[in-house]
Each structure stands twice: as C-alpha cells, then as structure tokens.
Short mmCIF file of C-alpha atoms and ligand atoms in Angstrom, two decimals:
data_model
loop_
_atom_site.label_atom_id
_atom_site.label_comp_id
_atom_site.label_asym_id
_atom_site.label_seq_id
_atom_site.Cartn_x
_atom_site.Cartn_y
_atom_site.Cartn_z
CA MET A 228 0.07 0.02 -0.05
CA SER A 229 0.88 3.90 0.18
CA ARG A 230 1.23 6.42 2.61
CA PRO A 231 0.70 10.24 2.35
CA ARG A 232 2.47 13.33 3.55
CA ILE A 233 2.28 17.09 3.27
CA THR A 234 1.07 19.19 6.46
CA ARG A 235 -1.55 17.45 8.02
CA ARG A 236 -3.15 19.49 10.67
CA GLY A 237 -4.73 22.62 8.91
CA LEU A 238 -6.17 21.01 6.03
CA ALA A 239 -7.50 18.14 7.62
CA ALA A 240 -9.23 20.15 10.25
CA ALA A 241 -10.40 22.12 7.36
CA ALA A 242 -11.70 18.84 5.74
CA GLY A 243 -13.13 17.87 9.06
CA ALA A 244 -11.08 14.65 9.13
CA ILE A 245 -9.24 14.07 11.83
CA GLY A 246 -5.74 13.01 11.89
CA PHE A 247 -6.27 12.44 8.03
CA GLY A 248 -3.26 13.13 5.32
CA ALA A 249 -4.28 16.31 3.62
CA ALA A 250 -4.19 15.11 0.04
CA ALA A 251 -6.47 12.23 1.56
CA ALA A 252 -8.79 14.23 3.57
CA ALA A 253 -9.04 17.02 0.50
CA LEU A 254 -10.81 14.31 -1.57
CA VAL A 255 -13.36 13.72 0.67
CA PRO A 256 -16.16 16.01 -0.40
CA SER A 257 -17.67 18.16 2.47
CA ALA A 258 -20.79 17.25 4.27
CA GLN A 259 -22.79 19.67 2.28
CA ALA A 260 -21.22 18.27 -1.25
CA ARG A 261 -22.31 15.07 0.38
CA ARG A 262 -25.68 16.21 0.78
CA THR A 263 -26.10 17.41 -2.35
CA ALA A 264 -24.13 15.53 -4.81
CA LEU A 265 -25.08 12.15 -3.18
CA PRO A 266 -26.02 10.17 -6.54
CA GLY A 267 -29.15 8.02 -5.67
CA ALA A 268 -28.36 5.77 -7.90
CA VAL A 269 -25.44 4.63 -5.61
CA PRO A 270 -26.53 1.29 -4.36
CA GLY A 271 -26.95 1.88 -0.19
CA PHE A 272 -26.15 -0.69 2.88
CA PRO A 273 -28.99 -1.10 5.25
CA LYS A 274 -29.70 1.68 7.95
CA GLY A 275 -27.67 0.97 11.02
CA PHE A 276 -25.05 -0.86 9.03
CA ARG A 277 -21.99 -1.22 11.20
CA TRP A 278 -18.35 0.02 9.50
CA GLY A 279 -15.44 -0.60 11.18
CA THR A 280 -11.84 -1.82 11.14
CA ALA A 281 -10.06 -4.65 12.61
CA THR A 282 -6.65 -5.31 14.30
CA SER A 283 -5.21 -7.99 16.61
CA ALA A 284 -3.24 -7.58 20.01
CA TYR A 285 0.33 -9.39 18.64
CA GLN A 286 -0.21 -7.60 15.59
CA ILE A 287 -0.01 -3.96 16.61
CA GLU A 288 0.76 -3.97 20.53
CA GLY A 289 4.08 -4.02 21.12
CA ALA A 290 5.11 -3.61 24.61
CA ALA A 291 5.97 -7.19 24.87
CA GLY A 292 7.63 -6.93 28.23
CA GLU A 293 4.91 -4.66 30.00
CA ASP A 294 3.05 -4.66 32.88
CA GLY A 295 3.85 -8.52 33.16
CA ARG A 296 2.90 -9.75 30.24
CA GLY A 297 3.77 -13.40 29.50
CA LEU A 298 5.69 -15.01 26.27
CA SER A 299 3.04 -15.92 23.90
CA ILE A 300 4.22 -18.95 21.16
CA TRP A 301 4.51 -16.02 18.37
CA ASP A 302 7.40 -14.61 20.48
CA THR A 303 9.24 -17.60 20.54
CA PHE A 304 8.52 -18.45 16.65
CA ALA A 305 9.43 -15.11 15.83
CA ASP A 306 13.00 -15.89 17.27
CA MET A 307 13.34 -19.11 15.27
CA PRO A 308 15.58 -18.23 12.37
CA GLY A 309 13.79 -18.18 8.79
CA LYS A 310 10.30 -18.26 10.45
CA ILE A 311 9.61 -14.92 9.31
CA VAL A 312 10.44 -13.59 5.91
CA ASP A 313 12.13 -10.23 6.87
CA GLY A 314 13.59 -11.96 9.97
CA SER A 315 11.40 -9.41 12.52
CA ASN A 316 9.33 -9.70 15.50
CA ALA A 317 6.44 -7.82 17.00
CA ARG A 318 8.16 -6.81 20.32
CA ARG A 319 7.73 -3.42 19.25
CA SER A 320 5.68 -3.18 16.08
CA VAL A 321 3.52 -0.59 15.69
CA ASP A 322 3.35 0.62 19.61
CA HIS A 323 -0.11 0.71 19.77
CA TYR A 324 -0.08 -0.23 23.40
CA HIS A 325 1.47 3.29 23.95
CA ARG A 326 -0.32 4.95 21.06
CA TYR A 327 -3.95 3.87 21.31
CA LYS A 328 -5.33 7.36 21.78
CA GLU A 329 -4.01 8.35 18.40
CA ASP A 330 -4.91 5.34 16.75
CA VAL A 331 -8.65 5.62 18.31
CA GLN A 332 -8.70 9.35 16.91
CA LEU A 333 -7.61 7.93 13.39
CA MET A 334 -10.91 5.79 13.45
CA LYS A 335 -12.97 8.46 14.53
CA GLY A 336 -11.54 10.30 11.55
CA LEU A 337 -12.84 7.50 9.04
CA GLY A 338 -16.14 7.82 10.82
CA ALA A 339 -16.23 4.19 11.89
CA LYS A 340 -18.59 3.59 14.91
CA THR A 341 -17.28 -0.29 15.87
CA TYR A 342 -13.89 -1.50 16.19
CA ARG A 343 -12.68 -5.18 16.38
CA PHE A 344 -9.50 -5.67 18.17
CA SER A 345 -8.28 -8.81 20.03
CA ILE A 346 -7.26 -9.53 23.95
CA ALA A 347 -3.63 -10.99 24.44
CA TRP A 348 -4.06 -13.98 26.59
CA PRO A 349 -0.16 -13.64 27.71
CA ARG A 350 -0.92 -10.20 29.50
CA VAL A 351 -3.95 -11.62 31.19
CA PHE A 352 -2.65 -15.27 32.22
CA PRO A 353 0.98 -15.12 31.74
CA ASP A 354 1.91 -18.51 32.57
CA GLY A 355 -1.27 -19.94 30.78
CA GLY A 356 -2.55 -20.69 34.26
CA LYS A 357 -4.98 -19.87 36.68
CA THR A 358 -2.99 -16.98 38.61
CA ALA A 359 -4.14 -13.54 36.98
CA ASN A 360 -1.86 -11.10 36.13
CA PRO A 361 -3.32 -7.86 38.09
CA LYS A 362 -2.23 -5.33 35.66
CA GLY A 363 -3.41 -8.04 33.07
CA LEU A 364 -6.73 -6.40 31.74
CA ASP A 365 -5.98 -2.59 32.50
CA PHE A 366 -4.87 -1.90 29.19
CA TYR A 367 -8.26 -3.02 27.68
CA ASP A 368 -9.92 -1.07 30.19
CA ARG A 369 -8.56 2.05 29.25
CA LEU A 370 -8.60 1.11 25.43
CA VAL A 371 -12.55 0.36 25.62
CA ASP A 372 -13.50 3.78 28.00
CA GLU A 373 -11.25 5.49 25.46
CA LEU A 374 -13.30 4.07 22.34
CA LEU A 375 -16.70 4.37 24.10
CA ALA A 376 -15.78 8.02 24.91
CA ASN A 377 -15.05 8.55 21.13
CA GLY A 378 -18.35 7.18 20.01
CA ILE A 379 -16.97 3.73 18.65
CA GLU A 380 -18.63 0.24 19.86
CA PRO A 381 -15.85 -2.22 20.83
CA PHE A 382 -15.98 -5.80 19.80
CA ALA A 383 -13.22 -8.01 21.28
CA THR A 384 -11.79 -11.03 20.21
CA LEU A 385 -10.31 -13.25 22.87
CA TYR A 386 -7.87 -15.29 20.82
CA HIS A 387 -6.11 -14.37 17.74
CA TRP A 388 -3.45 -16.70 17.76
CA ASP A 389 -1.19 -15.74 20.74
CA LEU A 390 -1.11 -18.54 23.11
CA PRO A 391 0.93 -18.14 26.12
CA GLN A 392 3.85 -20.10 25.63
CA LEU A 393 3.80 -21.84 28.72
CA LEU A 394 0.78 -23.56 27.62
CA GLN A 395 2.48 -24.98 24.81
CA ASP A 396 5.61 -26.11 26.93
CA ARG A 397 3.37 -27.85 29.40
CA ARG A 398 0.27 -28.90 27.51
CA GLY A 399 1.55 -29.20 24.21
CA GLY A 400 -1.05 -26.28 23.09
CA TRP A 401 -4.15 -27.36 21.24
CA GLU A 402 -2.71 -30.80 21.14
CA SER A 403 -4.12 -31.01 24.83
CA ARG A 404 -7.58 -30.43 26.09
CA ASP A 405 -6.49 -28.69 28.96
CA THR A 406 -5.57 -25.89 26.52
CA ALA A 407 -9.38 -25.81 26.10
CA LEU A 408 -10.08 -25.78 29.28
CA ALA A 409 -7.68 -22.98 30.34
CA PHE A 410 -9.03 -20.90 27.26
CA ALA A 411 -12.55 -21.21 28.93
CA ASP A 412 -11.42 -19.77 32.48
CA TYR A 413 -9.63 -16.99 30.75
CA ALA A 414 -12.65 -16.22 28.81
CA GLY A 415 -14.66 -16.34 31.76
CA HIS A 416 -12.15 -13.91 33.41
CA VAL A 417 -12.17 -11.03 30.42
CA ALA A 418 -15.81 -11.63 30.31
CA ARG A 419 -16.35 -10.77 33.81
CA ARG A 420 -14.44 -7.79 33.89
CA LEU A 421 -15.18 -6.25 30.34
CA THR A 422 -18.66 -7.12 29.47
CA ASP A 423 -20.25 -4.24 31.14
CA ARG A 424 -18.91 -2.09 27.90
CA VAL A 425 -17.89 -4.78 25.64
CA ARG A 426 -21.26 -6.01 24.51
CA HIS A 427 -19.85 -8.49 21.56
CA VAL A 428 -17.18 -10.97 22.08
CA PHE A 429 -15.84 -13.51 19.65
CA THR A 430 -14.24 -16.45 21.12
CA VAL A 431 -11.75 -17.26 18.26
CA ASN A 432 -10.12 -15.88 15.29
CA GLU A 433 -9.99 -18.19 12.44
CA LEU A 434 -9.86 -21.87 14.08
CA SER A 435 -9.04 -22.89 10.39
CA MET A 436 -5.75 -20.95 9.79
CA PHE A 437 -4.24 -20.99 13.19
CA VAL A 438 -4.59 -25.24 13.30
CA GLU A 439 -3.69 -25.99 9.53
CA MET A 440 -0.98 -23.26 9.61
CA GLY A 441 0.54 -23.65 12.94
CA TYR A 442 0.07 -27.45 13.48
CA GLY A 443 -0.11 -28.76 9.86
CA LYS A 444 2.00 -26.56 7.66
CA GLY A 445 4.22 -25.55 10.13
CA SER A 446 4.45 -22.03 8.73
CA PHE A 447 2.78 -20.02 11.48
CA ALA A 448 3.61 -20.67 15.54
CA PRO A 449 4.18 -23.26 17.16
CA GLY A 450 5.35 -24.47 13.72
CA LEU A 451 4.40 -27.60 13.85
CA LYS A 452 3.61 -30.39 11.14
CA LEU A 453 1.68 -32.94 12.82
CA PRO A 454 0.56 -36.34 11.05
CA ALA A 455 -3.14 -36.52 10.18
CA GLY A 456 -4.53 -37.89 13.45
CA ARG A 457 -2.82 -35.42 15.68
CA ARG A 458 -3.76 -32.45 13.40
CA ASN A 459 -7.62 -33.64 13.37
CA GLN A 460 -7.13 -34.00 17.40
CA VAL A 461 -5.97 -30.29 17.71
CA ARG A 462 -8.94 -29.18 15.06
CA HIS A 463 -11.28 -30.91 17.97
CA ASN A 464 -9.59 -29.15 20.61
CA ALA A 465 -9.79 -25.90 19.14
CA VAL A 466 -13.82 -26.01 18.55
CA LEU A 467 -14.09 -27.58 21.93
CA GLY A 468 -12.50 -24.43 23.17
CA HIS A 469 -14.63 -22.27 21.50
CA GLY A 470 -17.75 -24.12 22.97
CA LEU A 471 -16.16 -23.81 26.33
CA ALA A 472 -15.63 -19.82 25.77
CA VAL A 473 -19.10 -19.23 24.77
CA GLN A 474 -20.16 -20.79 27.90
CA ALA A 475 -18.04 -19.27 30.16
CA VAL A 476 -18.99 -15.98 28.64
CA ARG A 477 -22.43 -16.28 29.22
CA ALA A 478 -21.72 -17.86 33.00
CA MET A 479 -19.36 -14.76 33.88
CA GLY A 480 -20.36 -11.92 31.84
CA ARG A 481 -23.40 -9.25 31.91
CA ALA A 482 -26.34 -10.83 30.73
CA GLY A 483 -27.37 -10.07 26.80
CA THR A 484 -23.57 -10.03 25.81
CA GLN A 485 -23.45 -11.54 22.36
CA VAL A 486 -20.85 -14.13 21.76
CA GLY A 487 -19.89 -15.65 18.65
CA LEU A 488 -16.47 -16.47 16.63
CA ALA A 489 -14.61 -15.22 13.59
CA GLU A 490 -13.86 -17.64 11.03
CA ASN A 491 -12.03 -17.76 7.92
CA ILE A 492 -14.97 -19.69 5.97
CA GLY A 493 -13.89 -21.71 3.33
CA THR A 494 -16.04 -20.79 0.43
CA ALA A 495 -16.88 -22.44 -2.96
CA VAL A 496 -18.04 -19.79 -5.35
CA PRO A 497 -20.26 -21.13 -8.43
CA ALA A 498 -18.31 -20.59 -11.43
CA ILE A 499 -21.39 -19.76 -13.54
CA GLU A 500 -24.47 -19.01 -11.76
CA THR A 501 -26.78 -21.70 -12.39
CA PRO A 502 -29.16 -23.67 -9.99
CA GLU A 503 -27.35 -26.85 -10.04
CA ASN A 504 -23.62 -25.14 -9.34
CA ILE A 505 -24.79 -22.82 -6.89
CA GLN A 506 -26.18 -26.00 -5.17
CA ALA A 507 -22.55 -27.66 -5.99
CA ALA A 508 -21.15 -24.66 -4.16
CA GLU A 509 -23.40 -25.01 -1.07
CA ARG A 510 -22.21 -28.70 -0.73
CA ALA A 511 -18.71 -27.96 -0.91
CA THR A 512 -18.98 -25.20 1.17
CA ARG A 513 -20.37 -27.28 4.34
CA GLU A 514 -17.85 -29.87 3.63
CA LEU A 515 -14.76 -27.27 3.30
CA ASN A 516 -15.69 -26.26 6.71
CA ALA A 517 -16.45 -29.90 8.09
CA PRO A 518 -14.11 -29.97 11.05
CA PHE A 519 -14.82 -26.20 12.29
CA LEU A 520 -17.70 -23.98 11.23
CA THR A 521 -20.02 -27.00 10.14
CA VAL A 522 -19.93 -29.18 13.66
CA ILE A 523 -19.87 -25.56 15.40
CA LEU A 524 -23.14 -25.11 13.68
CA GLU A 525 -24.60 -28.55 12.78
CA GLY A 526 -23.33 -30.07 16.24
CA ARG A 527 -21.81 -32.89 14.27
CA TYR A 528 -18.77 -33.78 11.72
CA THR A 529 -20.08 -34.29 8.49
CA ASP A 530 -20.05 -38.38 7.05
CA ALA A 531 -17.71 -37.27 4.52
CA TYR A 532 -15.22 -35.86 6.99
CA LEU A 533 -15.25 -38.84 9.58
CA GLU A 534 -15.11 -41.23 6.45
CA SER A 535 -12.22 -39.71 4.67
CA ALA A 536 -10.23 -39.36 8.19
CA GLY A 537 -10.71 -43.08 9.02
CA ALA A 538 -8.52 -44.31 11.85
CA ASP A 539 -7.23 -40.93 12.02
CA ALA A 540 -10.33 -39.28 13.11
CA PRO A 541 -10.62 -37.33 16.31
CA LYS A 542 -11.48 -38.77 19.37
CA PHE A 543 -14.79 -36.94 21.00
CA THR A 544 -17.73 -37.47 23.04
CA ALA A 545 -21.36 -36.88 22.40
CA GLU A 546 -20.98 -34.30 25.20
CA ASP A 547 -18.34 -32.77 23.59
CA LEU A 548 -20.55 -31.76 20.28
CA LYS A 549 -23.21 -30.73 22.36
CA THR A 550 -20.30 -28.02 24.06
CA VAL A 551 -18.49 -27.44 20.59
CA SER A 552 -22.20 -26.55 19.08
CA SER A 553 -23.50 -24.13 22.38
CA PRO A 554 -25.80 -21.34 20.41
CA ILE A 555 -24.12 -18.51 19.00
CA ASP A 556 -25.64 -14.93 18.71
CA LEU A 557 -22.99 -13.75 16.25
CA LEU A 558 -21.20 -15.14 13.15
CA GLY A 559 -18.08 -13.70 12.12
CA LEU A 560 -16.74 -14.16 8.66
CA ASN A 561 -13.31 -13.22 7.77
CA VAL A 562 -13.56 -13.24 3.71
CA TYR A 563 -10.45 -12.77 1.37
CA VAL A 564 -10.59 -15.60 -1.35
CA PRO A 565 -12.64 -18.20 -2.00
CA SER A 566 -11.34 -22.09 -1.52
CA HIS A 567 -12.76 -22.69 -4.86
CA TYR A 568 -14.90 -21.94 -8.21
CA VAL A 569 -16.94 -25.09 -8.41
CA GLN A 570 -19.27 -26.57 -11.04
CA ALA A 571 -21.99 -29.34 -10.42
CA SER A 572 -20.61 -32.84 -10.94
CA ASP A 573 -22.03 -36.41 -11.17
CA HIS A 574 -18.83 -37.27 -8.49
CA PRO A 575 -20.63 -38.67 -5.28
CA SER A 576 -19.94 -35.18 -3.57
CA GLY A 577 -21.90 -33.32 -6.24
CA TYR A 578 -19.07 -30.86 -7.24
CA THR A 579 -15.78 -30.45 -9.08
CA ALA A 580 -13.34 -27.66 -7.99
CA ILE A 581 -11.91 -25.83 -10.78
CA PRO A 582 -8.32 -24.96 -10.23
CA PHE A 583 -7.28 -21.30 -10.61
CA PRO A 584 -5.66 -20.75 -14.13
CA ALA A 585 -1.91 -19.73 -13.57
CA SER A 586 -3.16 -16.09 -15.15
CA TYR A 587 -6.02 -15.79 -12.38
CA PRO A 588 -5.57 -12.12 -11.34
CA ARG A 589 -4.01 -11.46 -7.78
CA MET A 590 -3.10 -8.60 -5.18
CA SER A 591 0.32 -7.89 -4.27
CA SER A 592 0.62 -11.13 -2.04
CA SER A 593 0.37 -14.20 -4.26
CA TRP A 594 -2.66 -15.93 -1.87
CA LEU A 595 -4.67 -12.89 -2.71
CA THR A 596 -6.57 -13.52 -5.91
CA ILE A 597 -9.05 -11.21 -6.64
CA SER A 598 -12.31 -12.84 -6.31
CA PRO A 599 -14.88 -10.02 -5.26
CA GLU A 600 -17.89 -12.58 -5.36
CA ALA A 601 -16.69 -14.53 -2.35
CA LEU A 602 -18.22 -11.45 -0.27
CA TYR A 603 -21.41 -12.57 -1.62
CA TRP A 604 -21.12 -16.38 -1.52
CA ALA A 605 -19.64 -16.35 1.90
CA PRO A 606 -22.86 -14.76 4.04
CA ARG A 607 -25.20 -16.46 1.62
CA HIS A 608 -23.76 -20.11 2.22
CA ALA A 609 -23.77 -19.33 5.88
CA ALA A 610 -27.33 -17.91 5.98
CA LYS A 611 -28.70 -20.73 3.76
CA LEU A 612 -26.61 -23.91 5.17
CA TRP A 613 -27.08 -22.81 9.02
CA ASN A 614 -29.58 -20.41 9.09
CA ALA A 615 -27.24 -17.95 10.19
CA LYS A 616 -28.46 -14.56 11.80
CA ASN A 617 -26.30 -11.50 12.61
CA ILE A 618 -23.55 -12.15 10.28
CA TYR A 619 -20.61 -9.98 10.50
CA ILE A 620 -17.74 -9.61 8.07
CA THR A 621 -15.00 -9.64 10.71
CA GLU A 622 -12.24 -9.00 8.08
CA ASN A 623 -11.96 -8.12 4.47
CA GLY A 624 -9.01 -6.09 2.82
CA THR A 625 -6.23 -6.26 0.79
CA ALA A 626 -2.12 -6.03 0.99
CA SER A 627 -0.66 -3.42 -1.81
CA SER A 628 2.52 -2.47 -2.26
CA ASP A 629 2.09 0.87 -0.78
CA GLN A 630 4.77 3.23 -1.99
CA PRO A 631 4.61 6.83 -1.29
CA ALA A 632 4.44 9.41 -4.21
CA ALA A 633 6.76 12.17 -4.37
CA ASP A 634 4.27 13.96 -2.18
CA GLY A 635 4.41 11.21 0.66
CA VAL A 636 0.81 10.43 -0.29
CA VAL A 637 0.21 6.77 -0.81
CA TYR A 638 -2.05 6.47 -3.63
CA ASP A 639 -3.28 3.02 -3.32
CA ILE A 640 -5.82 2.90 -6.11
CA ASP A 641 -5.46 -0.80 -6.07
CA ARG A 642 -6.86 -1.14 -2.61
CA VAL A 643 -9.44 0.96 -3.41
CA MET A 644 -10.63 -0.92 -6.74
CA TYR A 645 -10.57 -4.25 -4.40
CA LEU A 646 -12.65 -2.91 -2.01
CA ARG A 647 -15.02 -1.18 -4.46
CA ASN A 648 -15.43 -4.93 -5.93
CA TYR A 649 -15.71 -6.57 -2.76
CA LEU A 650 -18.30 -4.16 -1.13
CA THR A 651 -20.22 -4.14 -4.22
CA GLN A 652 -20.99 -7.91 -3.92
CA LEU A 653 -21.73 -7.39 -0.29
CA GLN A 654 -24.18 -4.73 -1.60
CA ARG A 655 -25.92 -7.60 -3.16
CA ALA A 656 -26.05 -9.39 -0.47
CA THR A 657 -27.72 -6.98 2.04
CA SER A 658 -30.17 -5.94 -0.83
CA GLU A 659 -31.18 -9.39 -1.09
CA GLY A 660 -31.82 -9.32 2.83
CA ILE A 661 -28.97 -11.55 3.83
CA PRO A 662 -28.42 -10.64 7.10
CA VAL A 663 -25.03 -9.08 7.22
CA CYS A 664 -25.03 -6.17 9.71
CA GLY A 665 -21.55 -5.05 9.54
CA TYR A 666 -17.99 -5.14 7.95
CA PHE A 667 -14.80 -4.72 9.68
CA LEU A 668 -11.99 -3.86 7.43
CA TRP A 669 -8.60 -5.52 7.69
CA SER A 670 -6.72 -3.45 8.80
CA LEU A 671 -6.76 -0.14 10.34
CA LEU A 672 -2.94 0.15 10.28
CA ASP A 673 -0.06 -1.23 8.96
CA ASN A 674 1.14 -4.05 11.20
CA PHE A 675 2.94 -7.22 11.57
CA GLU A 676 1.81 -9.47 9.20
CA TRP A 677 2.75 -12.86 10.80
CA ALA A 678 5.30 -15.00 8.52
CA ASP A 679 5.37 -12.30 6.16
CA GLY A 680 6.66 -9.62 9.03
CA TYR A 681 6.29 -6.18 7.82
CA ALA A 682 6.89 -6.83 4.28
CA THR A 683 3.28 -6.86 3.58
CA ARG A 684 0.85 -3.94 4.49
CA PHE A 685 -2.93 -4.31 4.98
CA GLY A 686 -3.74 -0.69 6.79
CA LEU A 687 -5.39 2.07 5.57
CA ILE A 688 -3.19 4.13 7.74
CA HIS A 689 0.39 3.62 6.76
CA VAL A 690 2.66 3.57 9.68
CA ASP A 691 6.48 4.62 9.21
CA TYR A 692 7.83 1.81 11.04
CA ALA A 693 11.10 4.07 11.97
CA THR A 694 9.03 6.83 13.19
CA GLN A 695 5.95 5.26 13.95
CA LYS A 696 4.48 7.78 12.10
CA ARG A 697 0.62 7.08 10.96
CA THR A 698 -0.64 8.42 7.53
CA PRO A 699 -3.83 7.57 6.18
CA LYS A 700 -3.36 6.55 2.58
CA LEU A 701 -5.89 7.38 -0.18
CA SER A 702 -8.00 4.10 0.75
CA ALA A 703 -8.56 5.83 4.00
CA ALA A 704 -10.26 8.47 2.22
CA PHE A 705 -12.37 6.05 0.15
CA TYR A 706 -13.63 4.39 3.26
CA ARG A 707 -14.38 7.22 5.01
CA GLU A 708 -16.80 8.35 2.02
CA VAL A 709 -18.18 4.77 2.06
CA ILE A 710 -19.06 5.33 5.79
CA ALA A 711 -20.27 8.62 5.12
CA ARG A 712 -22.78 7.79 2.57
CA ASN A 713 -23.42 4.12 3.88
CA ALA A 714 -22.85 3.13 0.33
CA LEU A 715 -20.25 2.76 -2.49
CA ALA A 716 -17.69 5.60 -3.30
C1 FCB B 829 -6.00 -13.24 8.62
C2 FCB B 829 -5.79 -12.92 10.03
C3 FCB B 829 -5.23 -11.65 10.05
C4 FCB B 829 -4.20 -11.04 9.03
C5 FCB B 829 -5.12 -10.97 7.79
C6 FCB B 829 -4.36 -10.49 6.61
O1 FCB B 829 -6.19 -14.37 8.15
O2 FCB B 829 -7.20 -13.35 10.72
O3 FCB B 829 -4.43 -11.46 11.77
O4 FCB B 829 -3.36 -11.81 8.62
O5 FCB B 829 -5.57 -12.56 7.52
#
C-alpha cells in the first residue's frame, strides 16, 4: 500500500477529517457536497449498518515485556531463524499499546462506529494457568473507555493466535484438552471484567488458519507439522475450546452479551450461477468447513469428513459435540478469497473444484486472488446452510505495495479497486436480505503480518516503522466516504 505526507493539521481540520493526511482529506467531499451530490443511484447498505476496522493484539500492540505480559508462542516462533520472511518480530510493532489514543482518533477520522480488536491472553494469564496478572486487563479497560468516549463500539476477540508459551511447553498447546479448559477460564475472566462495556465478544479468530498453518504446515506458530490423527485432534480441541468459551462468557459476562466466533470460512463460489452450480457450491462449502464451522453450527461432523479421516478421525464424545455447538448470537466471517470456484458434477460429492489458472489475477500477495464474489457467497452460504443470523464480515481487505509518491501520499488505488469490487458484492448480499449487520476492514494500520513480518502492508493508515508516524492512505479517504454515505463511493 502507500502513504501520504503534506502538512496534515490545518487542511485535515478544514476538511473535518481528524488525523487525515491533507491530500487524502481533500479528496473527501464536504458534508454539504455530500448531501447535494449523493447520487440516488448508488446502491446503499441497510440503515444502521456497522462499519469498522479490525486489528489483533500481537500484530499491533508491541510492549511485549510490559506490565507483566508473559511470552506467547509467536514471540518464540518469530525468534526461530527463517520463520519470518524479513527476520522481524512484534516486540515493538506499531506500538499501539502506547499510542492507542492517537489510533482511536484515526478511527474517528474515518467515521467508523465500531472497532474489532483482540485481547492478548499472555497479558492476562502470563503463564497460561489460573494466576491472573493484576495489570493484565488494565490496557483493555483504558482502550474500551477511550473507544466509547469517542462513540466507537468495541467488539473483542479473545484469541487471535497468541497462545501463552507455557501452555505450549507444558501441555502441547491445542494438542491438549487442557488448553481448551484454560481458554474457558481466561474467557470467563475477561467477560467478568469487560462485558459491562464490551457487548460483543468473538471467542476465536480463524480456527482453520491457526490449526492448519500452525499444526499442519508449520508456517505459523507453534511451527508443527503433525500427522493427520494428531492434527484432527487439535482441530477438535480447538472447536471444543470455542464452545467452552461461549459457555464461560455466558456464565461470567453481563446478561445479553452477544457471543460468537470469527472464522475464515472456506467458500465455494459457483463458476457460473446456475441452480445446479449453486447447489454444488453449497455442498462444497459445507464440506470445506466440516471440522470447524460445520460442526459448530450443526453439532456433528459430516459423514464425508469422518469417512475420509478413517482411523485418524478425532476422538470425541456426544457431550463434546453439545459443547462445541453451544448456541451463538453472532457469526463473524473473515473473507478474502474463495477456496474454489466449483461446478456441479456426477461425482458422489456433487461438485468439482476448478483450479485457479496461472493467469488468474492477484493482489500483491500471491494468495490474494481477486475474487469479489466471495463476499457475496460467504454470507449467503452461511445463511442458507446454517440459518445464520447476525452475520458480521469480521475481516476483509488487501495487501498492496504501498509506495509513497513524491508528495508523500500513498495512492493505493489498487486497494480502492479491490474494496470497491468486494463491497459491491457485499451490497448485493444485503440488498437480497442476507443478514449481514456490519463490516470490519482489515486493517486499521499497517502491522506485523505474521510470517510475512512487515514486508506486507494491509493498513488503511500507513505506518513509518522507524518513526511510528501514521499517515492515512488514499483508501482511508475512500472508506471514509463509503461510511459517510452508507453506500459505495
Ligand atoms: C487473516 C488474519 C489476520 C491477518 C489477515 C491478513 O487471516 O486473521 O490476522 O493476517 O489475514
């Protein structure tokens, strides 16, 4: 992505864009112009649609050694040679722990009314056990108060991949049911302290990603490449941890707290929208999510999943499945790319997946195929397959090469193109009555992008990592306009 410069203060204030780079702010029409020039033909989103941005603790906070925080598996993983492409770590990252007030002002400048962040488990229980760090939740208390004072509603995620290292060392991390139980204790502890103000809680971010990348491919912490049977057990322990955490939040949190999870849903997109292909895409989506969303929302593993796992299937009880499928109030979907385009077939599964051709267009990261339709089909499949209500798009966004121009501005028109196309498909979904209530753009700030380190930028706001200077990109002005109009811009 890119980043702006130019004297920020005067012009930004004139444009009413708190904290925005002047060039970016100047591109935002005044409220008056907005009222008069808003083209009635631009398709809108439902009234009260909740626009926001998303981040995670490990990726932005820094302050790794402060206020009693324990080590996380990502601290350890980043220190292993060759694991992070640029050899970096997130001990300082973008220093959000100390700069959160400035960052809340940047959110306010966007006009965002919601914010999704995560809580660092190793700050709260530094050794992963039952002894809480007395200072562990103080930062989140301050952050939540700051958000609310600025009219921004907090949505908290309890686990965005930063497991306390001691749980890995002593229990084998998610290989053990004990980790699921420890997660529930932690969830209850957070709920007791924060749900007087945090009314929406997601248990886990992307079960499928942290399990498959961390315990299968080994490219995320803890860097393991487990054989199928042990990997399937990790999958089961992880969904069990989610279910136990849902129950803990209900038991310990304020009545009416809305709880759910944020999952990177495997999505099949019909190559051509015929009724047969649409049905094939629904079947494929149910199977793609068999060990994660499907078991959580149906309370059973699919026959095809158990059959294909055979002797390597996870060990579980009927009671486990009840816990795993504890009712949720919110369904968060992180949507970047579809798993496949599919078409109907005579194969017993009912579908065939079409491989991405070599010439398929991509954004700056090779995994980021440009597939805006995913943002229509993901919520549509969730509503159809599982009768999901209260769907939120908990992540969507893109990396871009983000080179500042001579005037200092990052003219990230590729990100604007990406967002406009994806949001068009989301608007298609809401206009058909698919119950999507909000959208959290990933991400507010450039940050530590896991194994890509700082080489990959996802922010609407550029961060100069040497000085920590924040500068909104052109895409921030675009998003601000979308939020102001509640429609595409
Ligand atoms: C998602 C992760 C998030 C970030 C984006 C780009 O899978 O949840 O932390 O890495 O991808």
